[in-house]
XYZ file of C-alpha atoms in Angstrom:
694
model
C -0.012 -0.013 -0.178
C 1.941 3.618 -1.162
C 2.000 5.498 1.678
C -0.332 9.498 2.202
C 1.347 12.534 1.913
C 0.590 15.568 3.624
C 2.120 18.944 2.412
C 3.392 22.143 3.969
C 3.244 25.166 2.490
C 3.741 29.288 3.510
C 2.354 32.598 3.015
C 5.980 33.514 2.218
C 9.588 32.530 2.255
C 10.954 31.830 5.774
C 7.279 31.826 7.413
C 8.453 28.119 9.361
C 7.457 25.657 6.414
C 11.430 24.247 7.027
C 10.933 24.126 10.945
C 7.511 22.772 10.606
C 7.803 19.801 8.076
C 10.647 18.883 10.574
C 8.219 18.922 13.582
C 5.908 16.463 11.534
C 8.566 14.237 10.486
C 9.644 13.856 14.277
C 6.138 13.604 15.523
C 4.740 10.810 12.957
C 8.412 8.582 13.717
C 7.060 9.007 17.508
C 4.073 7.820 16.833
C 5.855 4.772 15.010
C 5.216 6.115 11.505
C 7.371 5.119 8.320
C 7.883 8.990 7.291
C 10.017 10.611 4.880
C 10.380 14.350 3.881
C 10.081 15.683 0.639
C 10.811 19.417 -1.479
C 10.036 18.971 -5.315
C 12.703 21.701 -5.645
C 14.704 23.484 -3.428
C 16.663 26.717 -4.128
C 19.309 27.455 -0.992
C 23.487 26.761 -1.154
C 23.266 24.769 1.649
C 23.585 21.438 0.023
C 24.133 18.137 1.496
C 26.310 14.778 0.153
C 23.960 11.761 0.639
C 25.812 8.591 1.271
C 25.346 7.322 -2.447
C 27.027 10.376 -3.273
C 24.121 12.117 -4.633
C 23.850 16.148 -3.709
C 20.441 17.427 -2.224
C 19.129 20.519 -0.341
C 20.379 20.412 3.456
C 17.053 20.710 4.699
C 15.734 17.407 3.917
C 18.741 16.116 4.867
C 17.898 17.641 8.142
C 14.382 16.739 8.310
C 15.387 12.991 6.987
C 17.196 13.146 10.479
C 14.426 14.255 11.918
C 12.712 11.086 10.930
C 15.290 9.046 11.975
C 16.095 7.948 8.564
C 18.979 8.206 5.939
C 18.565 10.953 3.943
C 18.844 9.812 -0.114
C 18.466 11.873 -3.128
C 14.670 10.724 -3.785
C 13.878 13.460 -1.058
C 14.976 16.309 -2.927
C 14.942 15.749 -6.606
C 15.722 18.951 -7.897
C 18.268 21.585 -6.014
C 18.977 24.922 -7.482
C 22.012 26.302 -6.241
C 22.032 30.654 -7.298
C 25.155 31.550 -8.811
C 24.335 35.170 -9.525
C 20.921 36.928 -9.127
C 20.192 35.738 -12.829
C 21.444 31.873 -12.636
C 21.554 29.110 -10.688
C 23.452 25.303 -11.309
C 20.460 23.110 -11.448
C 20.938 19.679 -9.445
C 18.595 16.942 -10.889
C 18.285 13.450 -8.880
C 21.645 14.479 -7.265
C 23.657 14.924 -10.119
C 24.562 18.181 -11.641
C 22.120 18.874 -14.705
C 24.056 22.357 -16.028
C 23.825 26.120 -15.362
C 20.721 28.046 -16.398
C 19.222 31.332 -16.192
C 16.004 32.014 -14.857
C 13.591 31.716 -18.213
C 15.647 28.671 -19.953
C 15.110 27.223 -16.662
C 11.660 28.347 -16.809
C 10.794 26.631 -19.995
C 12.497 23.381 -19.050
C 10.511 22.864 -15.645
C 7.378 20.409 -17.141
C 10.461 17.873 -18.413
C 11.467 17.379 -14.799
C 7.720 16.600 -13.926
C 8.814 12.770 -14.584
C 11.549 12.512 -12.220
C 10.126 14.157 -9.385
C 7.083 11.576 -9.624
C 9.527 8.902 -10.058
C 11.426 10.416 -6.640
C 8.014 10.896 -5.001
C 6.184 7.546 -5.600
C 10.108 5.898 -4.813
C 8.903 7.233 -0.880
C 5.487 6.244 -1.393
C 6.253 2.974 -2.035
C 8.772 2.958 1.326
C 6.982 4.808 3.602
C 4.077 4.889 5.264
C 3.335 9.107 5.469
C 5.373 11.597 3.276
C 5.867 15.416 4.857
C 6.421 17.587 1.626
C 7.516 20.915 1.848
C 6.701 23.611 -0.781
C 8.670 26.745 -1.459
C 8.305 30.143 -0.975
C 4.816 31.277 -1.939
C 1.581 29.102 -3.675
C 0.448 32.812 -4.327
C 3.111 33.348 -6.925
C 0.637 33.987 -9.898
C 3.517 34.745 -12.127
C 4.631 30.916 -11.988
C 1.272 29.040 -11.222
C 1.117 27.750 -15.026
C 3.684 25.582 -14.908
C 4.112 25.137 -10.775
C 6.011 21.809 -9.337
C 6.530 22.704 -5.966
C 2.999 24.052 -4.110
C 0.150 23.716 -5.808
C 0.925 21.777 -9.230
C 2.999 19.234 -6.754
C 0.151 19.189 -4.052
C -2.192 18.324 -7.149
C -0.084 15.581 -8.105
C 0.489 13.759 -5.076
C -3.104 14.246 -4.312
C -1.853 16.026 -0.887
C -4.086 17.919 1.958
C -2.342 21.448 2.977
C -1.320 22.805 5.927
C -0.395 26.800 4.842
C 1.773 28.224 7.534
C 2.155 32.088 8.408
C 4.874 34.527 10.244
C 3.292 36.328 12.577
C 5.927 38.095 13.987
C 6.926 39.957 10.933
C 2.887 41.510 10.641
C 0.406 41.700 8.228
C -0.585 37.526 9.290
C -4.140 37.870 8.874
C -3.784 39.988 4.853
C -0.790 37.208 4.202
C -3.487 34.599 5.083
C -6.536 35.883 3.085
C -4.498 37.641 0.834
C -2.786 33.695 -0.101
C -5.764 31.929 -0.293
C -8.199 34.103 -2.471
C -5.160 34.661 -5.255
C -5.263 30.490 -5.795
C -7.709 28.596 -7.969
C -11.153 27.500 -6.429
C -9.819 23.720 -6.665
C -6.310 25.020 -5.058
C -8.409 26.737 -2.153
C -10.132 23.482 -1.424
C -7.013 21.548 -0.793
C -5.901 23.619 1.642
C -6.754 22.082 5.125
C -5.318 24.161 7.325
C -3.541 27.206 8.896
C -0.735 27.420 11.147
C 0.211 30.580 12.624
C 3.611 30.672 13.551
C 5.907 32.457 15.701
C 3.239 34.616 18.307
C 4.336 36.246 21.448
C 1.854 36.750 24.210
C -1.395 35.884 24.422
C -3.744 33.225 22.588
C -7.345 34.430 24.075
C -5.964 37.637 22.414
C -5.668 36.139 19.011
C -8.622 34.243 19.395
C -11.378 36.525 17.672
C -8.870 37.440 14.643
C -8.592 33.712 14.097
C -11.937 33.123 14.059
C -12.823 36.057 11.452
C -10.051 34.294 9.627
C -12.061 30.678 9.619
C -15.160 32.460 8.295
C -13.042 34.669 5.681
C -11.217 31.320 4.247
C -13.711 28.710 5.433
C -10.456 26.974 6.506
C -9.481 26.517 10.154
C -6.905 27.299 11.883
C -5.702 24.211 13.536
C -2.991 25.803 16.327
C -0.609 29.226 16.483
C 2.654 28.263 17.710
C 4.604 30.441 19.914
C 8.391 31.998 19.418
C 10.448 29.440 20.890
C 14.516 29.136 20.634
C 14.617 25.861 18.411
C 18.111 25.316 17.151
C 18.113 23.264 13.847
C 19.867 23.552 10.591
C 18.180 26.389 8.616
C 17.760 26.508 4.757
C 19.144 29.006 3.473
C 20.397 32.810 3.588
C 17.660 33.988 5.368
C 18.439 31.785 8.542
C 18.116 34.192 11.536
C 21.734 32.906 12.365
C 23.149 35.007 9.661
C 22.299 38.390 11.798
C 24.217 37.276 14.166
C 26.735 40.324 15.129
C 27.145 40.498 18.695
C 30.669 39.624 20.573
C 29.747 38.748 24.173
C 32.640 37.323 26.667
C 34.864 34.197 25.954
C 35.844 33.157 22.432
C 35.313 35.637 19.687
C 34.129 33.647 16.563
C 33.762 35.592 12.825
C 32.480 33.971 9.992
C 33.185 36.086 7.290
C 29.456 36.458 5.277
C 30.201 35.918 1.713
C 27.365 37.384 -0.663
C 27.443 33.558 -2.233
C 27.590 31.693 1.265
C 27.089 28.242 1.256
C 26.564 25.402 3.738
C 27.286 27.837 6.779
C 25.967 25.450 8.823
C 29.475 24.199 9.388
C 29.534 26.281 11.825
C 26.657 25.957 13.868
C 28.900 23.397 16.098
C 30.628 26.792 17.801
C 27.112 27.961 19.220
C 26.746 25.212 21.216
C 29.721 25.880 23.437
C 29.972 27.625 26.335
C 32.237 30.469 26.400
C 31.781 30.958 22.692
C 29.906 33.451 20.587
C 29.888 32.891 16.625
C 28.959 36.143 14.759
C 28.803 36.640 10.871
C 30.626 39.986 9.352
C 30.104 41.719 6.286
C 31.723 45.294 6.745
C 35.310 45.342 7.535
C 34.287 47.441 10.464
C 32.697 45.170 12.213
C 35.471 42.639 12.006
C 37.438 43.490 14.604
C 40.288 41.156 16.594
C 38.729 38.080 17.236
C 40.320 34.517 17.828
C 39.360 32.958 15.063
C 37.975 33.805 11.677
C 35.933 31.272 9.459
C 36.001 31.263 5.969
C 32.608 29.137 5.024
C 32.056 27.454 1.646
C 30.493 29.788 -1.319
C 29.036 28.844 -4.778
C 30.783 31.591 -6.781
C 34.440 31.835 -5.190
C 36.177 34.359 -7.496
C 32.686 36.899 -7.416
C 33.452 36.266 -3.285
C 37.330 37.328 -4.096
C 35.910 40.425 -5.578
C 34.119 41.243 -2.810
C 36.338 40.727 0.022
C 38.474 43.334 -2.043
C 35.889 45.705 -2.837
C 34.827 45.813 0.462
C 38.063 46.054 2.612
C 37.518 42.607 3.962
C 40.961 41.658 2.424
C 43.267 43.415 4.032
C 41.370 43.157 7.439
C 41.713 39.620 7.457
C 45.358 39.369 6.351
C 46.174 41.705 9.015
C 44.225 39.434 11.505
C 45.820 36.430 10.577
C 49.022 37.618 12.074
C 47.576 37.586 15.466
C 44.803 35.169 14.680
C 43.470 31.682 13.407
C 42.134 31.540 10.157
C 39.799 28.543 8.848
C 38.646 28.262 5.562
C 36.060 25.652 4.667
C 35.163 24.724 0.636
C 35.433 27.897 -1.206
C 36.576 29.691 1.721
C 39.782 26.925 0.912
C 40.305 28.031 -2.087
C 39.826 31.873 -0.896
C 42.883 31.111 1.431
C 45.339 30.099 -1.332
C 47.439 32.424 -3.764
C 45.677 32.691 -6.908
C 42.948 31.121 -8.331
C 42.726 29.867 -12.085
C 39.391 29.812 -14.427
C 40.511 28.409 -17.533
C 36.879 26.975 -18.875
C 34.455 29.607 -16.983
C 33.213 27.350 -14.133
C 32.828 30.145 -12.529
C 34.335 34.108 -13.560
C 36.769 33.131 -15.809
C 40.354 34.141 -16.050
C 42.673 34.235 -12.906
C 42.054 35.987 -9.596
C 44.357 36.422 -6.574
C 43.119 35.274 -3.335
C 43.859 36.351 0.052
C 47.503 34.831 -0.135
C 47.475 32.915 4.039
C 48.239 29.706 2.421
C 51.025 28.548 -0.424
C 48.197 27.073 -2.596
C 46.585 27.499 -5.910
C 43.146 26.571 -7.118
C 42.371 25.642 -10.961
C 38.337 25.161 -11.313
C 37.264 22.520 -13.730
C 34.167 21.535 -14.755
C 33.806 18.108 -13.301
C 31.834 18.476 -9.706
C 34.155 16.337 -6.568
C 30.715 15.186 -4.674
C 31.574 12.564 -1.756
C 31.115 11.409 1.434
C 34.507 9.971 2.871
C 36.508 9.609 6.205
C 40.340 11.060 6.761
C 42.766 10.777 9.410
C 44.647 13.710 10.419
C 48.510 12.925 10.947
C 49.936 12.255 13.857
C 53.107 15.424 13.495
C 49.545 18.117 12.498
C 47.962 17.061 15.251
C 47.622 20.536 16.160
C 45.126 20.151 18.734
C 46.290 17.024 20.817
C 42.820 14.869 19.299
C 42.398 11.555 21.280
C 40.423 10.767 18.363
C 41.820 12.073 14.543
C 39.319 10.571 12.588
C 37.406 12.813 10.542
C 34.303 12.781 8.479
C 32.805 15.202 5.813
C 31.425 15.764 2.342
C 33.285 17.058 -0.650
C 31.246 19.069 -2.820
C 33.452 21.792 -4.957
C 34.543 22.047 -8.736
C 38.546 22.696 -8.657
C 41.323 21.307 -7.776
C 43.415 23.067 -4.984
C 47.321 22.519 -5.434
C 49.922 22.597 -3.157
C 53.100 24.991 -3.908
C 55.439 23.734 -1.310
C 55.415 26.000 1.350
C 51.762 24.637 3.081
C 51.937 21.270 5.226
C 49.848 18.322 4.490
C 46.785 17.559 7.560
C 44.689 15.225 6.915
C 45.167 11.396 5.011
C 41.689 10.622 3.076
C 40.698 7.104 3.040
C 40.793 7.052 -1.285
C 44.984 8.001 -0.437
C 43.950 11.560 -1.335
C 45.555 14.262 0.749
C 42.682 16.962 2.556
C 43.304 20.375 4.089
C 46.547 22.336 3.839
C 47.916 24.138 6.830
C 50.475 27.136 7.144
C 53.842 25.648 9.072
C 52.404 27.085 12.478
C 48.976 25.417 11.913
C 47.480 28.934 12.564
C 45.751 29.257 8.908
C 44.243 25.996 7.531
C 41.457 24.817 5.303
C 39.627 21.570 4.023
C 37.715 21.110 1.722
C 35.552 19.235 4.355
C 31.881 20.174 4.927
C 31.301 18.626 8.177
C 34.454 18.358 9.495
C 33.922 20.473 12.217
C 30.890 17.544 13.525
C 34.507 15.718 14.883
C 34.097 17.023 18.891
C 37.196 15.827 19.815
C 38.512 18.600 16.952
C 36.179 21.742 17.574
C 36.880 20.786 21.478
C 40.266 20.756 21.102
C 40.433 24.389 18.766
C 38.341 25.887 20.925
C 40.061 25.010 24.376
C 43.781 25.647 22.848
C 42.499 29.343 22.347
C 40.887 29.867 25.461
C 43.821 28.274 26.861
C 45.818 30.925 25.195
C 44.196 33.397 26.648
C 43.601 32.266 30.135
C 39.925 30.859 30.245
C 39.365 28.064 32.125
C 37.559 25.451 30.051
C 34.336 23.903 30.739
C 35.303 20.415 29.978
C 31.111 19.660 30.172
C 29.345 19.596 27.191
C 26.733 17.654 25.342
C 27.871 15.492 21.816
C 26.392 16.709 18.911
C 24.262 13.864 18.516
C 22.574 14.442 21.784
C 22.094 17.786 21.449
C 20.436 17.732 18.039
C 18.153 14.661 19.327
C 16.956 17.368 22.290
C 16.546 20.414 19.850
C 13.859 17.850 17.682
C 12.094 16.120 20.419
C 11.825 20.080 21.666
C 10.547 20.710 18.186
C 8.235 17.858 18.343
C 6.575 18.735 21.512
C 6.218 22.414 20.534
C 3.876 21.146 17.912
C 2.171 18.484 19.550
C 1.114 20.752 22.255
C 0.045 23.771 20.253
C -1.691 21.869 17.240
C -4.870 20.017 16.585
C -2.696 16.718 15.833
C -5.854 14.935 15.844
C -7.349 16.984 13.156
C -3.835 16.586 11.137
C -3.867 12.625 11.516
C -7.226 12.492 10.439
C -6.080 14.174 7.088
C -4.197 10.694 5.994
C -7.442 9.005 6.675
C -10.025 10.584 5.700
C -11.932 10.264 1.953
C -14.440 12.347 -0.080
C -18.147 11.792 1.263
C -19.609 10.535 -1.820
C -22.488 13.128 -2.945
C -26.271 12.690 -3.195
C -27.261 12.659 -7.271
C -29.691 14.364 -9.025
C -31.920 12.372 -11.161
C -30.431 13.730 -14.150
C -26.658 13.003 -13.411
C -27.469 9.061 -12.227
C -26.457 8.369 -16.131
C -23.902 10.205 -17.128
C -20.771 9.004 -18.813
C -18.533 11.213 -18.345
C -15.270 9.534 -16.826
C -14.355 9.924 -13.630
C -17.795 11.883 -13.141
C -19.280 11.445 -9.594
C -22.731 13.787 -10.491
C -23.555 17.017 -12.286
C -20.023 18.903 -11.615
C -20.437 23.064 -10.455
C -19.210 25.328 -12.651
C -15.711 25.757 -10.804
C -15.644 22.040 -10.202
C -14.223 20.728 -13.690
C -15.008 16.911 -14.543
C -12.312 15.845 -17.323
C -14.077 14.533 -20.600
C -12.012 11.959 -23.698
C -12.318 13.540 -26.583
C -11.785 11.637 -30.294
C -11.158 13.271 -33.403
C -11.047 10.196 -36.169
C -11.702 9.425 -40.052
C -10.252 9.311 -43.369
C -10.851 13.703 -43.568
C -8.505 16.292 -43.197
C -9.181 17.817 -39.880
C -8.609 15.598 -37.277
C -4.986 17.664 -36.018
C -6.822 20.990 -36.398
C -9.926 20.357 -34.882
C -7.470 19.410 -31.546
C -5.302 21.730 -31.604
C -8.187 24.247 -31.911
C -9.818 22.916 -28.715
C -6.182 23.524 -27.269
C -6.572 27.082 -27.720
C -9.798 27.336 -26.589
C -8.790 25.813 -23.318
C -5.908 28.155 -22.657
C -7.870 30.993 -23.473
C -10.041 29.936 -20.262
C -6.871 30.474 -18.097
C -6.546 26.786 -18.277
C -2.777 24.428 -19.101
C -2.343 21.838 -21.810
C 0.272 19.594 -22.891
C 0.462 18.475 -26.290
C 2.370 15.477 -27.749
C 2.433 14.760 -31.690
C 3.370 10.613 -32.141
C 4.778 9.492 -35.087
C 5.642 13.103 -36.593
C 8.542 15.246 -37.379
C 8.073 18.486 -35.636
C 7.789 20.074 -38.130
C 4.075 21.116 -38.467
C 3.108 23.933 -38.972
C 0.840 24.579 -35.913
C 4.236 23.127 -33.663
C 6.099 26.690 -34.027
C 2.984 28.623 -32.932
C 1.128 26.241 -30.179
C 4.480 26.459 -28.685
C 4.311 30.267 -28.052
C 0.336 30.377 -26.877
C 0.534 30.848 -22.989
C -0.865 27.735 -21.260
C 0.089 25.433 -23.706
C 3.169 22.806 -23.553
C 4.695 21.514 -26.307
C 6.758 18.220 -25.823
C 9.169 17.130 -28.961
C 8.170 14.318 -30.211
C 10.538 11.321 -31.244
C 12.228 11.945 -34.579
C 11.191 10.051 -37.189
C 14.000 8.935 -39.621
C 11.737 7.605 -42.073
C 7.796 6.738 -42.631
C 5.830 3.828 -40.479
C 5.870 2.230 -43.664
C 9.652 2.186 -44.870
C 10.380 0.562 -41.608
C 11.028 -3.304 -41.426
C 9.095 -5.628 -37.897
C 12.145 -5.069 -35.796
C 12.253 -0.889 -36.361
C 8.576 -0.656 -35.580
C 8.960 -2.736 -32.455
C 11.668 -0.540 -31.574
C 9.694 2.586 -31.472
C 6.617 1.054 -29.882
C 8.728 0.471 -26.927
C 9.988 4.167 -27.153
C 5.986 5.700 -27.756
C 4.846 3.208 -24.941
C 8.263 4.871 -22.596
C 6.985 8.349 -23.610
C 3.127 8.068 -22.909
C 4.210 7.130 -19.657
C 6.263 10.325 -18.874
C 3.527 12.181 -20.275
C 0.864 10.448 -18.307
C 3.216 11.577 -15.505
C 3.535 15.172 -16.351
C 0.196 15.026 -17.550
C -0.863 15.679 -13.429
C 0.162 19.257 -13.339
C -2.189 19.787 -16.345
C -6.172 20.594 -17.135
C -6.167 19.156 -20.808
C -3.513 16.302 -22.879
C -3.852 16.473 -26.411
C -2.010 13.076 -27.842
C -2.031 13.868 -32.132
C -2.171 10.817 -33.918
C -2.233 8.487 -30.692
C -5.475 6.442 -31.980
C -3.351 5.953 -35.421
C 0.101 4.769 -33.492
C -2.325 2.341 -31.746
C -3.545 1.257 -35.080
C -0.179 0.097 -36.479
C 0.818 -1.353 -33.201
C 3.980 1.376 -32.332
C 1.505 2.369 -29.012
C -0.368 -0.400 -26.288
C -3.855 0.008 -26.547
C -3.713 -1.879 -23.032
C -1.784 1.238 -21.445
C -3.728 3.881 -22.883
C -7.121 2.232 -22.134
C -5.803 2.224 -18.501
C -4.501 5.588 -18.267
C -8.104 6.704 -19.604
C -9.978 4.268 -16.488
C -7.985 5.493 -14.108
C -7.088 9.501 -15.111
C -7.111 12.256 -12.594
C -10.867 13.267 -12.265
C -10.460 16.917 -13.560
C -8.233 15.851 -16.474
C -9.227 16.293 -20.178
C -7.697 14.027 -22.609
C -7.784 14.431 -26.798
C -7.306 11.515 -29.085
C -6.878 12.045 -32.450
C -6.069 9.253 -35.548
C -8.262 6.785 -37.785
C -10.131 3.930 -36.907
C -10.132 3.905 -33.107
C -10.930 0.282 -31.793
C -14.512 -0.398 -30.041
C -12.696 -0.867 -26.720
C -11.275 3.162 -27.522
C -14.657 4.218 -28.844
C -16.338 2.594 -25.308
C -13.785 4.204 -23.327
C -14.561 7.774 -24.919
C -17.400 10.474 -23.634
C -16.498 12.240 -27.467
C -16.277 10.560 -30.540
C -16.026 12.879 -33.437
C -16.022 11.344 -36.921
C -14.302 13.632 -39.417
C -15.265 12.197 -43.110
C -13.513 12.925 -46.459
C -15.984 14.647 -49.078
C -13.754 15.794 -51.294
C -9.976 16.845 -51.254
C -7.829 19.216 -53.838
C -5.429 15.901 -52.971
C -7.160 13.752 -55.014
C -6.810 16.518 -57.837
C -3.431 16.645 -57.945
C -2.855 19.897 -55.507
C 0.318 18.774 -53.210
C 0.022 19.757 -49.366
C 0.295 23.602 -48.507
C 2.517 24.916 -46.044
C -0.107 26.779 -43.199
C -3.384 24.404 -44.837
C -2.031 20.710 -44.563
C 1.196 20.895 -43.238
């Protein structure tokens, strides 16, 4: 039995979706369910490498940790890692897909839906419950046509939605009401509960407003979560922890907040240590004289080096390095060197100087290193006298850093490579290993050494990182249990829509999936077949597609056994609301194919049909031109088509064209229109004309 899903969406970014998703994962796990998180598309620079060596968003790894399972790439099939204000590196199923601008990616999103659904189905087959997280807001009306992460995903997974709103920012009632009312009626019906997050004060004062909100939206408020400090890994640069700038007594640790900062959670462990203040620096005046400077990962190392130079932080860091420790991780490691070369324009192109604190040079490469790995700190470089010199982490970088001779190797990796290079005195060092500070001996050895140098007596009593995380996840679960209507939320996994009494005129309705006469806003999709030997089948289907798109609906169109060179192909792709999927290139006419070539084409067509079926869940109409004709030629499996028609989503309109439909196809359809030739100029020798017949 496939697992069931619930979805957490938000009225805006950073409203608490990640937080609530993690909390629900822990609650369901505590209650005995096998539960997994899922986010179809994540935009974040905080990433994580799974045991398979595949890259996903850090937030989904954290949520898997809350669910007490191993993270896999199925939990985040698409990860967007911004490289500039207009473009991102696209990671699909854990592998780099390419770099794209926003417009190019927007045009390709639909083609990624089959992969998204394959990942989701894997989780549904292996877990009882899936908690899906949305992104940003579902009310981004400019992106609604091909949404794959909010209501589009909820529709594909048939998931009820909980909408989270941040009251701490103000305007919570307007943000909830506006979000709901910008959605279609069908989408509004998917929202089954509203959660108010980050509330300060007496909830009794809030209750009259909540009641009015319920009346206005018709959606119950299922809980109010009070503002409470719970420390779980944050998703991206909206994290509040990046705004920490206060210096307290003890050890002062300054993290350079690079413009393209990534995986800043590498340094979260420092916040757990008594006597350590961790702050983020964006200006040379803020740097001061810290005891430790940390350079984090970055998605654009050379671009951030330019920023360090322009901001004056380059000079400030170099001056402070004479008296303080400087450590860089991944991109921060690359910044510490003398030069960076980018011959293939992976990032910036050309050559640029680094901070010059390590005798190293980095060359950027197209191939991405992406692996989880163990290593051992070399005995003569055990700077902090560790009893446990084993470190573990994951690499995510596109470049190689070479020792020019003056740097000292620190770590031997299990595959024989060397990682981490330091100055001879050990005051400056860098490593490619994200998560290296999860080795508690290493981080506490470093901090305690600094404390001793400052005359501070280190406190030896501390929780392990693992113990601390468990406390935080359980604290999060308690917060949700105590403030949300969990009985109601649990019921969303079980509730079936009640059967409606049908009026007499509806009882004989033959529409596929129809449960009675639909309301105007409750569309029931039908199956159309345009057949016959006359010209006009494709013309009729494309006309219907244009009508559907003109009504604000989404249309998916595909042509079997055609060469993608018909005139309608060019124009349909330009009409808002119509997505045309390119067909399989045809090297010869079907009557010229031998049996082996026909069998090969049938396999390709059947595979394409499966992709289209998954893709269609996000659309209102699907037009499959020449599908009927392909079935008649035994180039497409009729049983696959019939099974789809029988089990199609209730709302979906399906249009099939082609000659000679079988009795089974006719029986499965709601409309069958035969186009009969009475007269055709072809019979009098007039060839096909561009824009008319072709």
